[in-house]
Amino acid sequence: MLQKTNWSRHRLAPTLRTAYNLPMADKTQLSLDRIFSSDDFKAKTFGPARWLDDDSGYTTLEAVENQSADEDSKVKELVRYDIVSGTRTVLVTAEMLTPPNADNPLILQNYDWSPDSQRLLIYTNSQRVWRQNTRGDYWVLDLADGKLRQLGKGLPEASLMFAKFSPDSQSVAYVSAQNLYVENIASGDILQLTQDGSDHIINGTSDWVYEEEFHLRDGFKWSEDGRTIAYWQFNTDGIETFYMINNTDSLYPKLIPLPYPKVGTINSACRVGVVAATGGATTWFDLPGDPRQHYVPKMEWAASNDQVVIQQLNRLQNKNVVWLGNVADGSVTAVHTETDDAWIDVRTDDLHWLDDGQSFTWVSDRNGRRQLFRISRDGWQAVPLTAVGFDVVSVEKVVEADGRVYFIASPDNPTQRYLFSTDLTGEKPAQQITPANMPGCHSYDISPNGKYVFHTYSAFNKPPVVSLISLPDHKQLRVLEGNEKLEEMVTAVNQPVFDFFQVTLDGGTVLDGWCLKPPGFDPTQKYPLLFYVYGEPAGQTVMDNWGGKAMLWHMMLAQQGFIIMSLDNRGTPAPRGRAWRKSVYRQIGILATADQAAAAKKIIATYNYIDPERLGVWGWSGGGSMTLNLMFKHGDIYKTGIAIAAVSDQRFYDTIYQERYMGLPDDNEAGFHDGSPINFAHQLQGKLLIIHGTADDNVHYQSAEAVINKLIEHNKPFDMMAYPNRAHGIKEGENTTRHLYGLLTRYLIDNLKNR
């Protein structure tokens, strides 16, 4: 059964016109050049902004006026805004950011205030490390005397990572070349705290797989008294090296080595220790078990200078033990243990200390929903703070002075996100703080005292607006970034017809979806249908938020006569309960594929205006894998597919992600086989385009080559495009994104619309 949901919205528009190569001046029509080669639909952002500790105001970076440079290269000043009056004060000018004997000021990419607010830590000249620009140069500006000092003199250029002030504002700690350092700001003296950093020993940051799957990059933390630093260390020795090949930057190819633990192979040995900020030996915490068969995804100071709280997962990631580690001798005490028949998700930071460290917040879905608890420091008492009727998506802020905790949830609509609060006793029901008349998705950056918020709001057809609001009344004080030009450009477009809808499968499972139909849609005509898929536990595609340029591209296709749909199958991280999310355990690529195919059949049977001979599918990463599975297993439904950066064989992917959802390959041989599309390549019937970046460090080009070999073996015709030296996002190099979406568009027109 299919039905429109009660949150459906329609945007009707005039008759369809082809928009593929229209002049840029026609604002009603979308084109590849307008979307990807112009600033017509560029969303502006706010910040980076920092709250002042007393909630009196905030600081942010603003570009100096009358600059022609692109946004990333503009000279910026640091300004302060008063919360109440909105008064703007320039705190740090371009002149103050100009180093001695230099002609030009530093280009600020990020910054932090010292705890005493008298010094500014400046991040510039950043360089990419796998996903993000996490190494670069750091400078300190002393506001009292105006002196600008570069940190890490004598160390390689752009090699410093995650610099942060000591609690007394007198020193800065940072990582360089796998070692941890502390530098005295006044004297410039540099103390190297660790000596063993090397190709295999990583101090103060993480290895590739922890960065990718646990989002661990910044790997050290000052104690509150500034006397010690707790940090992660990784020993990658024993991990097999995957070599990528750079054929384009020199006359002869260069090998790029990457220690990458594939499913079932050896992991890094990970441990956590503490070292005095004045130097000396590290005290390592005595966590039980083989460090290569366990993970340490979370660590922080336990509201104390004497203890660190550590979360330790077993390799299957279905047991999480919370330890308190004694700084003096490295001994550990277990205070809480979480177990699950499937997996435990630790990707969000939900542990916040209360009562001067006597208890902490904790989120668990042991009762069927992600429920918020307050757990005593000794682990003996667990008080539920929210009911089991809905999922807590994430904990945003604990405001003990007000006796409340703020969190994100969406009890009535899995495609949306709202701010809620509840009291810290668990005696009162949670209250929605976000106004009900603002449907969509909301995110919040809450001030230290919980009185004010940087609030970002968007919806599927509404670009993001950033506002300053007060809490708990959610009153808007002023708009910080309205994206008015983007809103104007989007409004001027000849709009497709847009709906959220639901599909009920046999057996009663309900899937959420969205649909774009051509402007001037005529239900008596036959239209090609393109599905956009992802379908894995890492993300949803059916969200009531602004989808950016990819969504605009879908709108362009709708203008050209396509119907576009997307569905969230079981296993996606929607706030629909534990059973929904974890039903795919040990069957990634199996149950989700079946859900998508069953829903497609329902849609074809229900709507006569869909041409079943012109049904296509495309996806990226996990969505690329889904595309391959649908094309290989359900060729009677899907006639055309585009798979980008797909995992063709689950054995090729990393330990943490794949084993979390599938278990170990020796214990789930059938699941790994049946979930991997490569094993069904011989069943391909339709048109297939495979796209991959040859420098993809995440899903290796190996994955594309393997499935290509299998298709060749079975004499199956297909198309392919390799993007030289591009990574997983296929965005490096001039014009790459425009070229990629041009390829997708041509392929869909030639092999789906004109099929």
PDB file of N, CA and C in Angstrom, residues 679-730:
ATOM      1  N   ASN A 679      29.025 -11.476  -6.442  1.00  0.00           N
ATOM      2  CA  ASN A 679      28.649 -12.877  -6.590  1.00  0.00           C
ATOM      3  C   ASN A 679      27.403 -13.078  -7.441  1.00  0.00           C
ATOM      4  N   PHE A 680      26.802 -11.973  -7.883  1.00  0.00           N
ATOM      5  CA  PHE A 680      25.596 -12.062  -8.711  1.00  0.00           C
ATOM      6  C   PHE A 680      25.749 -11.288 -10.019  1.00  0.00           C
ATOM      7  N   ALA A 681      26.991 -10.941 -10.336  1.00  0.00           N
ATOM      8  CA  ALA A 681      27.238 -10.148 -11.541  1.00  0.00           C
ATOM      9  C   ALA A 681      26.804 -10.881 -12.809  1.00  0.00           C
ATOM     10  N   HIS A 682      26.817 -12.187 -12.770  1.00  0.00           N
ATOM     11  CA  HIS A 682      26.439 -12.969 -13.952  1.00  0.00           C
ATOM     12  C   HIS A 682      24.973 -12.795 -14.320  1.00  0.00           C
ATOM     13  N   GLN A 683      24.173 -12.187 -13.418  1.00  0.00           N
ATOM     14  CA  GLN A 683      22.745 -12.024 -13.672  1.00  0.00           C
ATOM     15  C   GLN A 683      22.399 -10.653 -14.260  1.00  0.00           C
ATOM     16  N   LEU A 684      23.399  -9.824 -14.557  1.00  0.00           N
ATOM     17  CA  LEU A 684      23.120  -8.495 -15.102  1.00  0.00           C
ATOM     18  C   LEU A 684      22.334  -8.599 -16.406  1.00  0.00           C
ATOM     19  N   GLN A 685      21.264  -7.794 -16.506  1.00  0.00           N
ATOM     20  CA  GLN A 685      20.444  -7.754 -17.707  1.00  0.00           C
ATOM     21  C   GLN A 685      20.433  -6.377 -18.368  1.00  0.00           C
ATOM     22  N   GLY A 686      20.455  -5.316 -17.552  1.00  0.00           N
ATOM     23  CA  GLY A 686      20.239  -3.978 -18.085  1.00  0.00           C
ATOM     24  C   GLY A 686      21.523  -3.232 -18.368  1.00  0.00           C
ATOM     25  N   LYS A 687      21.375  -1.918 -18.508  1.00  0.00           N
ATOM     26  CA  LYS A 687      22.491  -1.018 -18.768  1.00  0.00           C
ATOM     27  C   LYS A 687      23.127  -0.609 -17.445  1.00  0.00           C
ATOM     28  N   LEU A 688      24.450  -0.742 -17.335  1.00  0.00           N
ATOM     29  CA  LEU A 688      25.137  -0.446 -16.085  1.00  0.00           C
ATOM     30  C   LEU A 688      26.356   0.419 -16.341  1.00  0.00           C
ATOM     31  N   LEU A 689      26.473   1.508 -15.590  1.00  0.00           N
ATOM     32  CA  LEU A 689      27.644   2.380 -15.609  1.00  0.00           C
ATOM     33  C   LEU A 689      28.331   2.291 -14.250  1.00  0.00           C
ATOM     34  N   ILE A 690      29.597   1.916 -14.243  1.00  0.00           N
ATOM     35  CA  ILE A 690      30.408   1.834 -13.026  1.00  0.00           C
ATOM     36  C   ILE A 690      31.369   3.009 -13.018  1.00  0.00           C
ATOM     37  N   ILE A 691      31.395   3.761 -11.916  1.00  0.00           N
ATOM     38  CA  ILE A 691      32.258   4.933 -11.779  1.00  0.00           C
ATOM     39  C   ILE A 691      33.069   4.792 -10.496  1.00  0.00           C
ATOM     40  N   HIS A 692      34.364   5.100 -10.575  1.00  0.00           N
ATOM     41  CA  HIS A 692      35.199   4.991  -9.372  1.00  0.00           C
ATOM     42  C   HIS A 692      36.399   5.915  -9.499  1.00  0.00           C
ATOM     43  N   GLY A 693      36.830   6.488  -8.376  1.00  0.00           N
ATOM     44  CA  GLY A 693      38.075   7.244  -8.328  1.00  0.00           C
ATOM     45  C   GLY A 693      39.229   6.300  -8.068  1.00  0.00           C
ATOM     46  N   THR A 694      40.307   6.445  -8.827  1.00  0.00           N
ATOM     47  CA  THR A 694      41.414   5.491  -8.686  1.00  0.00           C
ATOM     48  C   THR A 694      42.213   5.701  -7.405  1.00  0.00           C
ATOM     49  N   ALA A 695      42.044   6.857  -6.735  1.00  0.00           N
ATOM     50  CA  ALA A 695      42.747   7.119  -5.474  1.00  0.00           C
ATOM     51  C   ALA A 695      41.795   7.065  -4.285  1.00  0.00           C
ATOM     52  N   ASP A 696      40.744   6.283  -4.402  1.00  0.00           N
ATOM     53  CA  ASP A 696      39.765   6.145  -3.327  1.00  0.00           C
ATOM     54  C   ASP A 696      40.397   5.358  -2.176  1.00  0.00           C
ATOM     55  N   ASP A 697      40.666   6.057  -1.070  1.00  0.00           N
ATOM     56  CA  ASP A 697      41.270   5.397   0.087  1.00  0.00           C
ATOM     57  C   ASP A 697      40.243   4.669   0.933  1.00  0.00           C
ATOM     58  N   ASN A 698      38.973   4.939   0.702  1.00  0.00           N
ATOM     59  CA  ASN A 698      37.897   4.364   1.499  1.00  0.00           C
ATOM     60  C   ASN A 698      37.402   3.065   0.859  1.00  0.00           C
ATOM     61  N   VAL A 699      36.785   3.176  -0.306  1.00  0.00           N
ATOM     62  CA  VAL A 699      36.378   2.011  -1.091  1.00  0.00           C
ATOM     63  C   VAL A 699      37.366   1.922  -2.254  1.00  0.00           C
ATOM     64  N   HIS A 700      38.294   1.021  -2.173  1.00  0.00           N
ATOM     65  CA  HIS A 700      39.422   1.018  -3.094  1.00  0.00           C
ATOM     66  C   HIS A 700      38.997   0.709  -4.524  1.00  0.00           C
ATOM     67  N   TYR A 701      39.772   1.240  -5.460  1.00  0.00           N
ATOM     68  CA  TYR A 701      39.524   0.979  -6.882  1.00  0.00           C
ATOM     69  C   TYR A 701      39.529  -0.514  -7.177  1.00  0.00           C
ATOM     70  N   GLN A 702      40.182  -1.262  -6.337  1.00  0.00           N
ATOM     71  CA  GLN A 702      40.145  -2.723  -6.390  1.00  0.00           C
ATOM     72  C   GLN A 702      38.716  -3.237  -6.498  1.00  0.00           C
ATOM     73  N   SER A 703      37.809  -2.585  -5.777  1.00  0.00           N
ATOM     74  CA  SER A 703      36.418  -3.032  -5.747  1.00  0.00           C
ATOM     75  C   SER A 703      35.778  -2.937  -7.130  1.00  0.00           C
ATOM     76  N   ALA A 704      36.081  -1.837  -7.845  1.00  0.00           N
ATOM     77  CA  ALA A 704      35.560  -1.693  -9.205  1.00  0.00           C
ATOM     78  C   ALA A 704      36.207  -2.698 -10.144  1.00  0.00           C
ATOM     79  N   GLU A 705      37.525  -2.840 -10.036  1.00  0.00           N
ATOM     80  CA  GLU A 705      38.223  -3.752 -10.944  1.00  0.00           C
ATOM     81  C   GLU A 705      37.749  -5.196 -10.760  1.00  0.00           C
ATOM     82  N   ALA A 706      37.461  -5.573  -9.534  1.00  0.00           N
ATOM     83  CA  ALA A 706      37.033  -6.950  -9.274  1.00  0.00           C
ATOM     84  C   ALA A 706      35.687  -7.247  -9.925  1.00  0.00           C
ATOM     85  N   VAL A 707      34.724  -6.322  -9.778  1.00  0.00           N
ATOM     86  CA  VAL A 707      33.412  -6.580 -10.371  1.00  0.00           C
ATOM     87  C   VAL A 707      33.472  -6.445 -11.895  1.00  0.00           C
ATOM     88  N   ILE A 708      34.349  -5.581 -12.387  1.00  0.00           N
ATOM     89  CA  ILE A 708      34.548  -5.484 -13.839  1.00  0.00           C
ATOM     90  C   ILE A 708      35.085  -6.806 -14.385  1.00  0.00           C
ATOM     91  N   ASN A 709      36.043  -7.372 -13.691  1.00  0.00           N
ATOM     92  CA  ASN A 709      36.572  -8.677 -14.101  1.00  0.00           C
ATOM     93  C   ASN A 709      35.479  -9.733 -14.146  1.00  0.00           C
ATOM     94  N   LYS A 710      34.607  -9.699 -13.145  1.00  0.00           N
ATOM     95  CA  LYS A 710      33.538 -10.698 -13.092  1.00  0.00           C
ATOM     96  C   LYS A 710      32.561 -10.504 -14.249  1.00  0.00           C
ATOM     97  N   LEU A 711      32.247  -9.257 -14.588  1.00  0.00           N
ATOM     98  CA  LEU A 711      31.347  -8.992 -15.713  1.00  0.00           C
ATOM     99  C   LEU A 711      31.987  -9.438 -17.032  1.00  0.00           C
ATOM    100  N   ILE A 712      33.285  -9.202 -17.161  1.00  0.00           N
ATOM    101  CA  ILE A 712      33.993  -9.649 -18.360  1.00  0.00           C
ATOM    102  C   ILE A 712      33.960 -11.170 -18.453  1.00  0.00           C
ATOM    103  N   GLU A 713      34.203 -11.821 -17.323  1.00  0.00           N
ATOM    104  CA  GLU A 713      34.191 -13.290 -17.282  1.00  0.00           C
ATOM    105  C   GLU A 713      32.879 -13.853 -17.809  1.00  0.00           C
ATOM    106  N   HIS A 714      31.772 -13.159 -17.493  1.00  0.00           N
ATOM    107  CA  HIS A 714      30.455 -13.649 -17.890  1.00  0.00           C
ATOM    108  C   HIS A 714      29.940 -12.965 -19.152  1.00  0.00           C
ATOM    109  N   ASN A 715      30.828 -12.265 -19.852  1.00  0.00           N
ATOM    110  CA  ASN A 715      30.505 -11.656 -21.142  1.00  0.00           C
ATOM    111  C   ASN A 715      29.317 -10.689 -21.037  1.00  0.00           C
ATOM    112  N   LYS A 716      29.306  -9.894 -19.952  1.00  0.00           N
ATOM    113  CA  LYS A 716      28.228  -8.941 -19.736  1.00  0.00           C
ATOM    114  C   LYS A 716      28.683  -7.546 -20.188  1.00  0.00           C
ATOM    115  N   PRO A 717      27.942  -6.942 -21.109  1.00  0.00           N
ATOM    116  CA  PRO A 717      28.301  -5.577 -21.520  1.00  0.00           C
ATOM    117  C   PRO A 717      27.992  -4.569 -20.420  1.00  0.00           C
ATOM    118  N   PHE A 718      28.851  -3.566 -20.276  1.00  0.00           N
ATOM    119  CA  PHE A 718      28.662  -2.526 -19.268  1.00  0.00           C
ATOM    120  C   PHE A 718      29.486  -1.323 -19.688  1.00  0.00           C
ATOM    121  N   ASP A 719      29.303  -0.219 -18.983  1.00  0.00           N
ATOM    122  CA  ASP A 719      30.084   0.990 -19.209  1.00  0.00           C
ATOM    123  C   ASP A 719      30.819   1.341 -17.927  1.00  0.00           C
ATOM    124  N   MET A 720      31.947   2.049 -18.068  1.00  0.00           N
ATOM    125  CA  MET A 720      32.692   2.424 -16.872  1.00  0.00           C
ATOM    126  C   MET A 720      33.395   3.754 -17.086  1.00  0.00           C
ATOM    127  N   MET A 721      33.696   4.429 -15.964  1.00  0.00           N
ATOM    128  CA  MET A 721      34.485   5.662 -15.977  1.00  0.00           C
ATOM    129  C   MET A 721      35.365   5.654 -14.744  1.00  0.00           C
ATOM    130  N   ALA A 722      36.667   5.713 -14.970  1.00  0.00           N
ATOM    131  CA  ALA A 722      37.619   5.845 -13.868  1.00  0.00           C
ATOM    132  C   ALA A 722      38.085   7.290 -13.809  1.00  0.00           C
ATOM    133  N   TYR A 723      37.986   7.891 -12.625  1.00  0.00           N
ATOM    134  CA  TYR A 723      38.463   9.265 -12.443  1.00  0.00           C
ATOM    135  C   TYR A 723      39.869   9.207 -11.838  1.00  0.00           C
ATOM    136  N   PRO A 724      40.888   9.568 -12.634  1.00  0.00           N
ATOM    137  CA  PRO A 724      42.275   9.401 -12.184  1.00  0.00           C
ATOM    138  C   PRO A 724      42.596  10.218 -10.937  1.00  0.00           C
ATOM    139  N   ASN A 725      43.187   9.533  -9.977  1.00  0.00           N
ATOM    140  CA  ASN A 725      43.709  10.161  -8.762  1.00  0.00           C
ATOM    141  C   ASN A 725      42.646  10.929  -7.972  1.00  0.00           C
ATOM    142  N   ARG A 726      41.392  10.533  -8.100  1.00  0.00           N
ATOM    143  CA  ARG A 726      40.313  11.108  -7.288  1.00  0.00           C
ATOM    144  C   ARG A 726      39.969  10.150  -6.152  1.00  0.00           C
ATOM    145  N   ALA A 727      39.567  10.734  -5.039  1.00  0.00           N
ATOM    146  CA  ALA A 727      39.248   9.944  -3.849  1.00  0.00           C
ATOM    147  C   ALA A 727      37.766   9.575  -3.829  1.00  0.00           C
ATOM    148  N   HIS A 728      37.249   9.230  -2.664  1.00  0.00           N
ATOM    149  CA  HIS A 728      35.897   8.677  -2.555  1.00  0.00           C
ATOM    150  C   HIS A 728      34.822   9.675  -2.987  1.00  0.00           C
ATOM    151  N   GLY A 729      35.064  10.951  -2.753  1.00  0.00           N
ATOM    152  CA  GLY A 729      34.082  11.969  -3.124  1.00  0.00           C
ATOM    153  C   GLY A 729      34.181  12.418  -4.569  1.00  0.00           C
ATOM    154  N   ILE A 730      35.197  11.962  -5.302  1.00  0.00           N
ATOM    155  CA  ILE A 730      35.415  12.308  -6.721  1.00  0.00           C
ATOM    156  C   ILE A 730      35.197  13.806  -6.939  1.00  0.00           C
TER     157      ILE A 730
END
